[in-house]
Amino acid sequence: MDLLENLNKTQREAVLHTEGPLLILAGAGSGKTRVITHRIAHLIEKGVKPYNIFAVTFTNKAAEEMKKRVMSIAGPSGNSVFVRTFHSAAVYILRRFGEAGGIPKNFTIYDTRDQEDVIKRILVEMRLDPKKVKPSMIASRISEIKDSESYLDGSDPLLMLPDYFSFDFKEVFRKYHEKMSENNALDFSDLLVKTVGLLRNSPHVLSELQLMWKYFMVDEYQDTNYSQYLIARYLASASRNICVVGDDDQSIYSWRGADIRNILNFEKDYENARSITLDRNYRSTKQILEAASVVIRNNENRKEKNVQASRGDGEAVVWCSANNEYGEGEFVINTIQSLKSREALSNRDFAIFYRTNAQSRIFEDFLRREKIPYRIVGGLKFYDRKEVKDILAYLKFLVNRNDSVSLYRIINVPARGIGRASQEKLMETASSGGFSEWRVIDDELMTGKVPRGIDEFRSIIKNLSADMARVPAEILLSSFVKLVIDRSTYRESLLEENTLESRSRLDNLDELVNSIIEYEQHEPQATPEQFIQDISLYTSEENPVDDEQDRTNCVTLMTVHNAKGLEFPVVFLTGLEEDTFPHKLCIDTDEAVEEERRLCYVGITRAMDRIFITSAELRRSYMGPEYKRPSRFIEEIPTSLLEIKNYNSQSFGTSDSESRRQSWGTAGQAQSAGTKPVSPVSYQKGNSSGEHHDKDDNSGSRFSLREKVMHPKFGMGRVVKIEGSGDNLKLTISFGLTNRVFLEKYTPLDKIN
């Protein structure tokens, strides 16, 4: 087999350079996996023993794929190549040599859940409430410290510990490591830290490993943290045959310890290192690649590359500016429908990217409404997320005090000291007396020692009940839900936690409020009872799945972080506004902005054939509607590379932007600068029975499918179904989250042009 066949010039150079340090700068879509696997196969072909080759990457899936591809090229001998993740390699080293560093071979590996259990026990010992002092937050802080450069270089950890907590964090830290030692256990950070210590302090161990491994390959080098950097450096210090592969323009994980300096400084760290840039992109069209390139060139801390597209010019990069987030969602789904109709694309060909998980809600609503199957990568569907279900459970219980399922979900959320034993006692008291749990709480029927949290919960429910009675006469449903989030102390507890996870959960709660504001546009007199009923029906509807093939034929939704390493024919990169993308928490330093720009670059370069960049001029937040400026990343793309569209939706009310923007299209239409307006595609859904009709049918309806209409009570809606004929002709109209059926003859409806 000719290993060099089908490789371009720079790929061949990278494969053939086997001696000495080598940096392979692999731009997006440049075939780096092919280069890595062919390089390993070439080493074996030239006589290197497979077990002398050490290759690491970042996920088990990637490691398994690398191993398979090596074996497919090199044959069975490829199975002896040491292909692992960094953590797996660390476990191998510690199991075999750890005793030299005082680490027993039979150590246990603790995952995140195990860590939190240890921390819970420590908190109880210190008479701290694990429900109020979050073990997950403490575990996160401990990992941050152990992954830091200062800790690995020998700084006293007690001097590094935060002192802004209301409890003794230093004592928790000390006890944590005592217990881990007693349990002969290592967490994931320990695996790397202990390996660094072993290689640093046990020369004979390092020497033995260097005799075993003589050729080193590190994939995704831009994502390495300091401990991973040190492990690779120690192991390769003898042979210096280290090849690292990565792209500094795709370094997007600093929040989990990745240090871009590792790849930027490689040539300084390894004297006489060679650098090869894989300069052909095989994924994206020329226009997509050029747009991504002009954006990333605004970063100062990067290595210059001149990656060329191997494919044709392709379609222009589209930027659609919508009047609000509803218009953004409407544009995305209408475009999907249109492209599917015109170009015979499948659902699986489309991906919708967003900066934060909370942004998925609007797209999920539209996809569900249009019966388009979708999947969320790296997260739960919006209404399945814990914090959303928690607040909905509060509403359910306020509406129905006999709802014991909702009661037990919320009684200790946020934590009030009402543990399992207290809840079991409550259940027994209710059962023995034939009462509801709420009556036991309200009438104070529990005997013995009753947690103070019970009184707190009773007070919260009673106060919220009084507030609920004011809906909708005095306060809107959305305002009431804000009260639920605040008076339950849910928001306060997440703010106190102050982790990436808690901030994401806060965003989801804000988006839940936004969804209710949207609901109110169609149901201005909405009550909690009505909303709970409609949302329960709405979320119970399954996406249509006819066969196994359809299960994979879904539109993909994910954050841009989760999109790394993937590719799709059509990509929608959404929410490109200042404070949204780049995110408001990432604009305080030049380094943070540069990482956001790299994230944007990753998003654009996932697209193979088409990319649609979208932004909203008006976007709701917890504090109310906010006018948004287009992202600086859009402004960095020359207009010559953009096809600019404006999309105006009348949903959520009329935007003030209409009076301020002359170029705005008509309601429900996208208007392209220098092109004809693009209207949403009309299409027919339904079965073969003929019960659904479009405007060309002989149904006698004066409306067509997907046509916008105005109802005097329910406001603006869209026709989603037409059935029957004559006096019995029925219209099903979607008003946000609810569908309503009307007899056309007797219903006053106006068309919206």
PDB file of N, CA, C and O in Angstrom, residues 347-379:
ATOM      1  N   ASN A 347     -33.458  16.529   6.842  1.00  0.00           N
ATOM      2  CA  ASN A 347     -33.316  17.189   8.139  1.00  0.00           C
ATOM      3  C   ASN A 347     -31.898  17.075   8.682  1.00  0.00           C
ATOM      4  O   ASN A 347     -31.363  18.008   9.291  1.00  0.00           O
ATOM      5  N   ARG A 348     -31.267  15.916   8.484  1.00  0.00           N
ATOM      6  CA  ARG A 348     -29.923  15.678   9.013  1.00  0.00           C
ATOM      7  C   ARG A 348     -28.872  16.609   8.398  1.00  0.00           C
ATOM      8  O   ARG A 348     -27.757  16.698   8.931  1.00  0.00           O
ATOM      9  N   ASP A 349     -29.207  17.284   7.310  1.00  0.00           N
ATOM     10  CA  ASP A 349     -28.254  18.175   6.653  1.00  0.00           C
ATOM     11  C   ASP A 349     -28.159  19.541   7.331  1.00  0.00           C
ATOM     12  O   ASP A 349     -27.297  20.347   6.968  1.00  0.00           O
ATOM     13  N   PHE A 350     -29.021  19.802   8.306  1.00  0.00           N
ATOM     14  CA  PHE A 350     -29.101  21.118   8.922  1.00  0.00           C
ATOM     15  C   PHE A 350     -28.638  21.081  10.374  1.00  0.00           C
ATOM     16  O   PHE A 350     -28.952  20.159  11.129  1.00  0.00           O
ATOM     17  N   ALA A 351     -27.918  22.119  10.768  1.00  0.00           N
ATOM     18  CA  ALA A 351     -27.506  22.281  12.160  1.00  0.00           C
ATOM     19  C   ALA A 351     -27.748  23.724  12.576  1.00  0.00           C
ATOM     20  O   ALA A 351     -27.494  24.660  11.808  1.00  0.00           O
ATOM     21  N   ILE A 352     -28.254  23.891  13.787  1.00  0.00           N
ATOM     22  CA  ILE A 352     -28.483  25.209  14.369  1.00  0.00           C
ATOM     23  C   ILE A 352     -27.550  25.349  15.561  1.00  0.00           C
ATOM     24  O   ILE A 352     -27.635  24.584  16.524  1.00  0.00           O
ATOM     25  N   PHE A 353     -26.658  26.331  15.496  1.00  0.00           N
ATOM     26  CA  PHE A 353     -25.697  26.581  16.567  1.00  0.00           C
ATOM     27  C   PHE A 353     -26.105  27.822  17.357  1.00  0.00           C
ATOM     28  O   PHE A 353     -26.643  28.779  16.810  1.00  0.00           O
ATOM     29  N   TYR A 354     -25.797  27.818  18.646  1.00  0.00           N
ATOM     30  CA  TYR A 354     -26.039  28.978  19.499  1.00  0.00           C
ATOM     31  C   TYR A 354     -24.943  29.038  20.550  1.00  0.00           C
ATOM     32  O   TYR A 354     -24.237  28.052  20.803  1.00  0.00           O
ATOM     33  N   ARG A 355     -24.796  30.217  21.172  1.00  0.00           N
ATOM     34  CA  ARG A 355     -23.724  30.421  22.143  1.00  0.00           C
ATOM     35  C   ARG A 355     -24.030  29.748  23.480  1.00  0.00           C
ATOM     36  O   ARG A 355     -23.131  29.189  24.102  1.00  0.00           O
ATOM     37  N   THR A 356     -25.270  29.838  23.939  1.00  0.00           N
ATOM     38  CA  THR A 356     -25.653  29.233  25.211  1.00  0.00           C
ATOM     39  C   THR A 356     -26.871  28.339  25.019  1.00  0.00           C
ATOM     40  O   THR A 356     -27.696  28.562  24.124  1.00  0.00           O
ATOM     41  N   ASN A 357     -26.997  27.349  25.873  1.00  0.00           N
ATOM     42  CA  ASN A 357     -28.086  26.384  25.752  1.00  0.00           C
ATOM     43  C   ASN A 357     -29.466  27.024  25.831  1.00  0.00           C
ATOM     44  O   ASN A 357     -30.419  26.528  25.220  1.00  0.00           O
ATOM     45  N   ALA A 358     -29.583  28.113  26.592  1.00  0.00           N
ATOM     46  CA  ALA A 358     -30.891  28.748  26.760  1.00  0.00           C
ATOM     47  C   ALA A 358     -31.476  29.208  25.432  1.00  0.00           C
ATOM     48  O   ALA A 358     -32.696  29.306  25.280  1.00  0.00           O
ATOM     49  N   GLN A 359     -30.628  29.502  24.455  1.00  0.00           N
ATOM     50  CA  GLN A 359     -31.097  29.993  23.163  1.00  0.00           C
ATOM     51  C   GLN A 359     -31.804  28.930  22.348  1.00  0.00           C
ATOM     52  O   GLN A 359     -32.441  29.250  21.339  1.00  0.00           O
ATOM     53  N   SER A 360     -31.723  27.676  22.754  1.00  0.00           N
ATOM     54  CA  SER A 360     -32.351  26.617  21.964  1.00  0.00           C
ATOM     55  C   SER A 360     -33.865  26.689  22.009  1.00  0.00           C
ATOM     56  O   SER A 360     -34.538  26.197  21.095  1.00  0.00           O
ATOM     57  N   ARG A 361     -34.432  27.304  23.042  1.00  0.00           N
ATOM     58  CA  ARG A 361     -35.866  27.225  23.272  1.00  0.00           C
ATOM     59  C   ARG A 361     -36.687  27.690  22.093  1.00  0.00           C
ATOM     60  O   ARG A 361     -37.614  27.010  21.632  1.00  0.00           O
ATOM     61  N   ILE A 362     -36.391  28.850  21.549  1.00  0.00           N
ATOM     62  CA  ILE A 362     -37.185  29.404  20.464  1.00  0.00           C
ATOM     63  C   ILE A 362     -37.152  28.495  19.237  1.00  0.00           C
ATOM     64  O   ILE A 362     -38.162  28.290  18.566  1.00  0.00           O
ATOM     65  N   PHE A 363     -35.976  27.914  18.950  1.00  0.00           N
ATOM     66  CA  PHE A 363     -35.868  27.019  17.791  1.00  0.00           C
ATOM     67  C   PHE A 363     -36.610  25.712  18.043  1.00  0.00           C
ATOM     68  O   PHE A 363     -37.252  25.169  17.143  1.00  0.00           O
ATOM     69  N   GLU A 364     -36.526  25.199  19.270  1.00  0.00           N
ATOM     70  CA  GLU A 364     -37.272  23.997  19.615  1.00  0.00           C
ATOM     71  C   GLU A 364     -38.763  24.207  19.430  1.00  0.00           C
ATOM     72  O   GLU A 364     -39.474  23.342  18.909  1.00  0.00           O
ATOM     73  N   ASP A 365     -39.264  25.356  19.879  1.00  0.00           N
ATOM     74  CA  ASP A 365     -40.688  25.648  19.749  1.00  0.00           C
ATOM     75  C   ASP A 365     -41.112  25.629  18.288  1.00  0.00           C
ATOM     76  O   ASP A 365     -42.134  25.041  17.914  1.00  0.00           O
ATOM     77  N   PHE A 366     -40.356  26.285  17.437  1.00  0.00           N
ATOM     78  CA  PHE A 366     -40.682  26.322  16.010  1.00  0.00           C
ATOM     79  C   PHE A 366     -40.600  24.928  15.384  1.00  0.00           C
ATOM     80  O   PHE A 366     -41.474  24.536  14.600  1.00  0.00           O
ATOM     81  N   LEU A 367     -39.550  24.192  15.684  1.00  0.00           N
ATOM     82  CA  LEU A 367     -39.387  22.862  15.107  1.00  0.00           C
ATOM     83  C   LEU A 367     -40.511  21.931  15.542  1.00  0.00           C
ATOM     84  O   LEU A 367     -41.056  21.173  14.738  1.00  0.00           O
ATOM     85  N   ARG A 368     -40.849  22.000  16.811  1.00  0.00           N
ATOM     86  CA  ARG A 368     -41.940  21.171  17.316  1.00  0.00           C
ATOM     87  C   ARG A 368     -43.260  21.560  16.657  1.00  0.00           C
ATOM     88  O   ARG A 368     -44.058  20.703  16.280  1.00  0.00           O
ATOM     89  N   ARG A 369     -43.470  22.861  16.508  1.00  0.00           N
ATOM     90  CA  ARG A 369     -44.702  23.364  15.903  1.00  0.00           C
ATOM     91  C   ARG A 369     -44.835  22.896  14.456  1.00  0.00           C
ATOM     92  O   ARG A 369     -45.940  22.588  13.990  1.00  0.00           O
ATOM     93  N   GLU A 370     -43.722  22.841  13.755  1.00  0.00           N
ATOM     94  CA  GLU A 370     -43.734  22.434  12.356  1.00  0.00           C
ATOM     95  C   GLU A 370     -43.554  20.929  12.177  1.00  0.00           C
ATOM     96  O   GLU A 370     -43.413  20.452  11.049  1.00  0.00           O
ATOM     97  N   LYS A 371     -43.528  20.198  13.300  1.00  0.00           N
ATOM     98  CA  LYS A 371     -43.387  18.739  13.268  1.00  0.00           C
ATOM     99  C   LYS A 371     -42.093  18.311  12.577  1.00  0.00           C
ATOM    100  O   LYS A 371     -42.056  17.313  11.859  1.00  0.00           O
ATOM    101  N   ILE A 372     -41.034  19.060  12.809  1.00  0.00           N
ATOM    102  CA  ILE A 372     -39.727  18.713  12.275  1.00  0.00           C
ATOM    103  C   ILE A 372     -38.922  18.024  13.380  1.00  0.00           C
ATOM    104  O   ILE A 372     -38.677  18.624  14.426  1.00  0.00           O
ATOM    105  N   PRO A 373     -38.514  16.781  13.198  1.00  0.00           N
ATOM    106  CA  PRO A 373     -37.761  16.100  14.249  1.00  0.00           C
ATOM    107  C   PRO A 373     -36.401  16.758  14.472  1.00  0.00           C
ATOM    108  O   PRO A 373     -35.757  17.218  13.523  1.00  0.00           O
ATOM    109  N   TYR A 374     -35.973  16.809  15.709  1.00  0.00           N
ATOM    110  CA  TYR A 374     -34.691  17.423  16.023  1.00  0.00           C
ATOM    111  C   TYR A 374     -34.045  16.704  17.196  1.00  0.00           C
ATOM    112  O   TYR A 374     -34.696  15.955  17.925  1.00  0.00           O
ATOM    113  N   ARG A 375     -32.763  16.925  17.350  1.00  0.00           N
ATOM    114  CA  ARG A 375     -32.039  16.382  18.484  1.00  0.00           C
ATOM    115  C   ARG A 375     -31.144  17.466  19.074  1.00  0.00           C
ATOM    116  O   ARG A 375     -30.634  18.318  18.358  1.00  0.00           O
ATOM    117  N   ILE A 376     -31.008  17.424  20.377  1.00  0.00           N
ATOM    118  CA  ILE A 376     -30.122  18.332  21.099  1.00  0.00           C
ATOM    119  C   ILE A 376     -28.837  17.580  21.406  1.00  0.00           C
ATOM    120  O   ILE A 376     -28.862  16.519  22.029  1.00  0.00           O
ATOM    121  N   VAL A 377     -27.711  18.104  20.970  1.00  0.00           N
ATOM    122  CA  VAL A 377     -26.420  17.485  21.238  1.00  0.00           C
ATOM    123  C   VAL A 377     -25.793  18.142  22.459  1.00  0.00           C
ATOM    124  O   VAL A 377     -25.682  19.362  22.529  1.00  0.00           O
ATOM    125  N   GLY A 378     -25.414  17.322  23.429  1.00  0.00           N
ATOM    126  CA  GLY A 378     -24.716  17.850  24.592  1.00  0.00           C
ATOM    127  C   GLY A 378     -25.615  18.495  25.633  1.00  0.00           C
ATOM    128  O   GLY A 378     -25.155  19.255  26.467  1.00  0.00           O
ATOM    129  N   GLY A 379     -26.906  18.201  25.584  1.00  0.00           N
ATOM    130  CA  GLY A 379     -27.810  18.790  26.565  1.00  0.00           C
ATOM    131  C   GLY A 379     -29.218  18.231  26.411  1.00  0.00           C
ATOM    132  O   GLY A 379     -29.513  17.461  25.506  1.00  0.00           O
TER     133      GLY A 379
END
